[in-house]
Coordinates of C-alpha atoms (C1' of nucleotides) and ligand atoms in Angstrom, one line a residue:
Chain T
M1 CA 91.5 72.0 72.1
E2 CA 89.6 74.6 74.0
S3 CA 88.2 72.1 76.4
Q4 CA 91.3 73.1 78.5
D5 CA 90.1 76.7 78.5
L6 CA 86.8 75.4 79.9
R7 CA 88.4 73.2 82.6
K8 CA 90.8 75.9 83.6
A9 CA 87.8 78.1 84.3
G10 CA 86.2 75.5 86.4
L11 CA 83.4 74.9 83.8
K12 CA 82.4 71.5 82.8
V13 CA 83.1 70.7 79.2
T14 CA 79.7 70.6 77.3
L15 CA 78.8 71.0 73.8
P16 CA 77.0 74.4 74.1
R17 CA 80.1 75.9 75.9
L18 CA 82.5 74.5 73.2
K19 CA 80.3 75.8 70.5
V20 CA 79.6 79.3 71.9
L21 CA 83.6 79.5 72.2
E22 CA 84.0 78.3 68.7
I23 CA 81.6 81.0 67.4
L24 CA 83.5 83.7 69.3
E25 CA 86.8 82.6 68.2
K26 CA 85.9 82.1 64.3
T27 CA 83.3 84.9 63.7
E28 CA 85.0 87.8 61.7
Q29 CA 83.3 90.4 63.7
R30 CA 84.9 90.7 67.2
H31 CA 81.7 91.9 69.0
L32 CA 78.7 89.9 69.1
S33 CA 75.2 90.0 70.9
A34 CA 73.8 86.9 72.5
E35 CA 71.3 86.9 69.5
D36 CA 74.3 87.0 67.0
V37 CA 75.9 84.0 68.7
Y38 CA 72.6 82.2 68.9
K39 CA 72.0 82.9 65.1
A40 CA 75.6 81.8 64.3
L41 CA 74.9 78.6 66.0
L42 CA 71.7 77.8 64.2
A43 CA 73.5 78.7 61.0
M44 CA 76.1 76.1 62.0
G45 CA 73.3 73.5 62.7
E46 CA 73.6 73.7 66.3
E47 CA 70.3 73.7 68.0
I48 CA 71.2 75.5 71.2
G49 CA 68.8 77.5 73.2
L50 CA 68.9 81.3 73.6
A51 CA 68.6 81.0 77.2
T52 CA 71.7 78.7 77.2
V53 CA 73.7 81.2 75.1
Y54 CA 73.0 83.9 77.7
R55 CA 73.9 81.7 80.6
V56 CA 77.1 80.6 78.9
L57 CA 78.2 84.1 78.0
T58 CA 77.5 85.1 81.5
Q59 CA 79.7 82.2 82.8
F60 CA 82.4 83.2 80.4
E61 CA 82.3 86.6 81.7
D62 CA 82.5 85.6 85.3
A63 CA 85.4 83.3 84.3
G64 CA 87.2 86.3 82.4
L65 CA 87.0 84.5 79.0
V66 CA 84.9 87.2 77.6
S67 CA 84.0 90.8 78.4
R68 CA 80.7 92.4 78.0
L69 CA 79.9 95.9 76.8
S70 CA 76.6 97.5 77.5
I71 CA 75.7 99.5 74.3
D72 CA 73.3 102.3 74.7
G73 CA 71.1 100.6 77.4
G74 CA 69.1 97.3 76.9
H75 CA 71.6 95.4 74.4
A76 CA 74.8 93.9 75.2
V77 CA 77.7 92.6 73.1
F78 CA 80.5 90.2 74.0
E79 CA 84.1 89.8 72.9
L80 CA 86.7 87.3 73.6
E81 CA 89.1 88.7 76.5
D82 CA 92.4 89.3 75.4
G83 CA 93.9 90.8 78.4
T84 CA 94.3 94.2 76.9
H85 CA 92.0 96.8 78.1
H86 CA 90.5 99.0 75.4
D87 CA 87.4 101.3 74.9
H88 CA 85.1 101.7 71.9
L89 CA 84.1 104.0 69.1
L90 CA 80.6 103.1 67.6
C91 CA 79.1 104.0 64.4
V92 CA 75.6 105.3 64.9
R93 CA 74.7 104.6 61.2
C94 CA 76.2 101.1 60.6
N95 CA 76.9 99.9 64.2
R96 CA 80.6 99.3 63.3
I97 CA 82.6 99.1 66.5
E98 CA 86.3 100.0 66.6
E99 CA 88.6 99.9 69.5
F100 CA 91.2 102.1 70.9
T101 CA 93.3 102.4 74.0
D102 CA 94.5 105.8 75.4
E103 CA 96.8 105.9 78.6
V104 CA 96.1 109.6 78.9
I105 CA 92.5 109.0 79.3
E106 CA 92.9 106.0 81.7
E107 CA 95.2 107.9 83.9
R108 CA 92.8 110.8 84.1
Q109 CA 90.1 108.6 85.1
R110 CA 92.0 107.3 87.9
A111 CA 92.8 110.7 89.1
I112 CA 89.2 111.9 88.9
A113 CA 87.9 108.8 90.9
A114 CA 90.7 109.6 93.4
E115 CA 89.7 113.3 93.7
K116 CA 86.1 112.3 94.2
G117 CA 87.0 109.7 96.8
F118 CA 85.8 106.9 94.6
E119 CA 87.2 103.5 94.6
M120 CA 87.0 102.9 90.8
T121 CA 85.8 99.4 90.0
D122 CA 85.2 99.8 86.3
H123 CA 84.6 102.4 83.6
A124 CA 82.9 102.7 80.3
L125 CA 83.9 104.9 77.6
Y126 CA 82.0 105.1 74.3
I127 CA 82.5 107.6 71.6
Y128 CA 79.7 107.7 69.3
G129 CA 80.0 109.0 65.7
I130 CA 79.8 108.3 62.0
C131 CA 82.6 106.1 60.7
Q132 CA 84.5 106.9 57.5
Q133 CA 82.6 104.7 55.3
C134 CA 79.2 105.9 56.6
Q135 CA 80.3 109.6 55.8
K136 CA 80.4 109.1 52.0
Chain L
M1 CA 56.9 130.8 84.0
E2 CA 58.2 127.9 82.1
S3 CA 55.5 127.9 79.7
Q4 CA 57.9 129.8 77.7
D5 CA 60.5 127.1 77.7
L6 CA 58.0 124.8 76.2
R7 CA 56.8 127.1 73.6
K8 CA 60.4 128.0 72.5
A9 CA 60.9 124.3 72.2
G10 CA 57.9 124.0 69.9
L11 CA 55.8 122.0 72.3
K12 CA 52.3 122.9 73.4
V13 CA 51.8 123.9 76.9
T14 CA 50.2 121.1 78.8
L15 CA 49.8 120.3 82.4
P16 CA 51.9 117.1 82.3
R17 CA 54.7 118.9 80.8
L18 CA 54.7 121.8 83.0
K19 CA 54.5 119.4 86.0
V20 CA 57.5 117.2 84.7
L21 CA 59.5 120.3 84.3
E22 CA 58.6 121.3 87.7
I23 CA 59.7 118.1 89.2
L24 CA 62.9 118.4 87.2
E25 CA 63.7 121.8 88.6
K26 CA 62.6 121.3 92.1
T27 CA 63.8 117.9 93.2
E28 CA 67.0 117.9 95.2
Q29 CA 68.5 115.0 93.3
R30 CA 69.5 116.1 89.8
H31 CA 69.4 112.7 88.1
L32 CA 66.0 111.2 88.0
S33 CA 64.5 108.1 86.3
A34 CA 61.2 108.3 84.5
E35 CA 59.8 106.2 87.5
D36 CA 61.3 108.6 89.9
V37 CA 59.5 111.5 88.2
Y38 CA 56.3 109.6 88.0
K39 CA 56.4 108.9 91.7
A40 CA 57.2 112.5 92.5
L41 CA 54.1 113.5 90.3
L42 CA 52.0 111.2 92.4
A43 CA 53.3 112.5 95.6
M44 CA 52.4 115.9 94.4
G45 CA 48.9 114.8 93.7
E46 CA 49.1 114.6 90.0
E47 CA 47.9 111.7 88.2
I48 CA 49.9 111.6 85.1
G49 CA 50.4 108.3 83.4
L50 CA 53.9 106.7 83.3
A51 CA 53.6 106.5 79.4
T52 CA 53.1 110.3 79.4
V53 CA 56.2 110.8 81.6
Y54 CA 58.2 108.7 79.2
R55 CA 56.8 110.5 76.1
V56 CA 57.5 114.0 77.8
L57 CA 61.0 113.2 78.9
T58 CA 61.8 112.0 75.4
Q59 CA 60.3 115.1 73.9
F60 CA 62.3 117.3 76.3
E61 CA 65.4 115.3 75.4
D62 CA 64.7 116.1 71.7
A63 CA 64.2 119.7 72.4
G64 CA 67.4 119.9 74.3
L65 CA 65.7 120.6 77.6
V66 CA 67.1 117.5 79.3
S67 CA 69.6 114.9 78.7
R68 CA 69.4 111.3 79.2
L69 CA 72.1 109.0 80.7
S70 CA 71.8 105.2 80.0
I71 CA 73.1 103.5 83.1
D72 CA 74.6 100.1 82.9
G73 CA 71.8 97.9 83.4
G74 CA 68.9 98.9 81.2
H75 CA 67.6 101.9 83.0
A76 CA 67.9 105.5 82.1
V77 CA 67.9 108.7 84.1
F78 CA 67.3 112.2 83.2
E79 CA 68.8 115.6 84.2
L80 CA 68.0 119.1 83.2
E81 CA 70.1 120.4 80.5
D82 CA 72.3 123.3 81.7
G83 CA 74.6 123.6 78.5
T84 CA 77.6 122.5 80.4
H85 CA 78.8 119.1 79.3
H86 CA 80.0 116.7 81.9
D87 CA 80.4 113.1 82.7
H88 CA 79.6 110.8 85.5
L89 CA 80.8 108.7 88.4
L90 CA 78.4 106.1 89.7
C91 CA 78.5 104.5 93.0
V92 CA 77.7 100.6 92.5
R93 CA 76.6 100.4 96.1
C94 CA 74.3 103.3 96.6
N95 CA 73.6 104.4 93.2
R96 CA 74.8 108.1 94.1
I97 CA 75.9 110.0 90.9
E98 CA 78.6 112.6 90.9
E99 CA 79.6 114.8 87.9
F100 CA 82.9 115.9 86.6
T101 CA 84.3 117.7 83.6
D102 CA 87.8 117.1 82.3
E103 CA 89.0 119.0 79.3
V104 CA 92.0 116.6 78.9
I105 CA 89.7 113.6 78.3
E106 CA 87.4 115.7 76.1
E107 CA 90.5 116.8 73.9
R108 CA 91.8 113.2 73.8
Q109 CA 88.4 111.8 72.7
R110 CA 88.3 114.4 69.8
A111 CA 91.8 113.4 68.9
I112 CA 91.0 109.7 68.8
A113 CA 87.8 110.2 66.7
A114 CA 89.7 112.2 64.3
E115 CA 92.5 109.6 64.2
K116 CA 90.0 106.8 63.4
G117 CA 88.0 108.9 60.9
F118 CA 85.0 109.1 62.9
E119 CA 82.8 112.2 62.9
M120 CA 82.0 112.4 66.6
T121 CA 78.3 113.0 67.4
D122 CA 78.5 112.1 71.2
H123 CA 80.2 110.3 73.9
A124 CA 79.6 108.6 77.1
L125 CA 81.9 108.1 80.0
Y126 CA 80.8 106.5 83.1
I127 CA 83.4 105.7 86.0
Y128 CA 81.8 103.1 88.2
G129 CA 83.1 102.7 91.8
I130 CA 82.4 102.8 95.5
C131 CA 81.8 106.2 96.8
Q132 CA 83.4 107.5 99.9
Q133 CA 80.3 107.0 102.1
C134 CA 80.0 103.4 100.9
Q135 CA 83.6 102.5 101.6
K136 CA 83.2 102.8 105.5
Chain X
dC1 C1' 79.4 51.9 84.7
dT2 C1' 76.6 54.4 88.1
dG3 C1' 75.0 57.9 90.5
dA4 C1' 75.0 62.7 92.1
dC5 C1' 74.8 67.0 90.7
dA6 C1' 75.3 70.4 87.1
dA7 C1' 73.7 71.8 82.6
dT8 C1' 70.2 72.4 79.2
dG9 C1' 65.7 73.6 76.6
dA10 C1' 61.4 75.5 76.2
dG11 C1' 58.6 78.5 77.8
dA12 C1' 57.1 81.7 81.3
dA13 C1' 58.4 85.9 83.6
dA14 C1' 60.6 90.1 84.3
dG15 C1' 61.7 94.8 84.1
dG16 C1' 62.0 98.9 81.7
dT17 C1' 60.2 101.4 77.7
dT18 C1' 57.1 102.1 73.6
dT19 C1' 52.8 101.6 71.1
dT20 C1' 48.0 101.5 70.4
dC21 C1' 43.8 103.5 70.4
dA22 C1' 39.7 105.8 72.2
dT23 C1' 39.1 110.1 74.6
dT24 C1' 40.4 114.7 76.0
dT25 C1' 42.8 119.1 75.2
dA26 C1' 45.4 123.1 73.3
dG27 C1' 45.8 126.5 70.1
dT28 C1' 43.7 128.7 66.1
dA29 C1' 40.1 130.0 63.2
dT30 C1' 35.4 131.9 63.1
Chain E
dA1 C1' 33.3 133.3 73.2
dT2 C1' 32.6 129.1 70.1
dA3 C1' 34.0 125.5 67.1
dC4 C1' 37.4 122.9 65.0
dT5 C1' 41.4 120.2 64.0
dA6 C1' 45.5 118.4 65.1
dA7 C1' 48.1 117.0 69.0
dA8 C1' 48.4 115.0 73.6
dT9 C1' 46.9 112.0 77.1
dG10 C1' 45.9 107.5 80.0
dA11 C1' 45.3 102.8 80.3
dA12 C1' 46.5 98.7 78.8
dA13 C1' 48.7 95.9 75.7
dA14 C1' 52.8 95.0 73.3
dC15 C1' 57.9 95.0 73.0
dC16 C1' 62.6 93.5 73.6
dT17 C1' 66.3 91.9 75.9
dT18 C1' 67.6 89.1 79.5
dT19 C1' 66.7 85.9 83.4
dC20 C1' 64.3 82.4 85.7
dT21 C1' 61.7 77.9 86.3
dC22 C1' 61.4 73.4 86.2
dA23 C1' 61.4 68.8 84.0
dT24 C1' 64.9 66.3 81.3
dT25 C1' 69.5 65.1 79.9
dG26 C1' 74.5 64.9 80.3
dT27 C1' 79.1 65.2 82.7
dC28 C1' 82.5 63.2 85.2
dA29 C1' 84.2 61.6 89.8
dG30 C1' 84.2 57.5 92.1
Ligands
MN201 MN1 86.3 95.5 72.1
MN202 MN1 74.7 114.8 85.3
ZN203 ZN1 79.4 103.3 59.8
ZN204 ZN1 77.7 104.8 97.3

DNA sequence: CTGACAATGAGAAAGGTTTTCATTTAGTAT
DNA sequence: ATACTAAATGAAAACCTTTCTCATTGTCAG
């Protein structure tokens, strides 16, 4: 019962919120654009407006339920937040997204921010390339 | 005489291209948006259309004369390519951009791409934070 | 069960970037 | 120098993703 997740996040329990959460949980691909979620809702028979999908995803982000990645400018994808920070590899051919974690890089980033006098608030690391399948 | 740079890049020598190149070379801040370049041209008395600025910057990018960074929030900035790869720190308060190079991170990225079977084509690393001036 | 306030849907608007198309221009051939 | 052809330009419209507006509907505390 994910109603609890919503209440815990201080959000009223509404059908759009429950359904968006359900899509995020049940869709095989972990990284979905607002449009992807919208289409999945339509395919499921739920007529939820795209504006609502955007609003809900933003609220979920604010509540820490999902995280947003900003791909190549002007196009975001969302994924359920699982508490473990990770970065991404993106295939420029098929748009596959893979995840990785690297503590060496994380540590170097902290060191660089400190060197430059920056109080780091966030970071984004994307490795672009051609995935194994697409190389054949 | 930057006409040679343009010819070398296979681009016809036109006034808009020469002027955009001049702005990129002479402006104190290294990272400029298309709008920044457009305004600088106006200030210089050149009436060059914004569409042309975008076209020229994209052509320069394709020619390897400039590189484009896609800042979080749908808005790109361009800088003259100097052959030395570097990544960026961005102040979320004042939009200051600082540069850094870190061979440890570069190497780890190559290792991660290899591990995942990706043929790396590019990567983007942005560290967001509050710069020293903005912390006061 | 009611009422107050929040959430939703539809469409308009925003903001950055790209495209269209008529006109002008650069580079090459004459 | 002149003429020609393909490429470049400017202005405006189109685009695309995301946000906003506002009338309507729904949630949930009382
Ligand atoms: Mn992820
Ligand atoms: Mn730079
Ligand atoms: Zn691929
Ligand atoms: Zn700052």
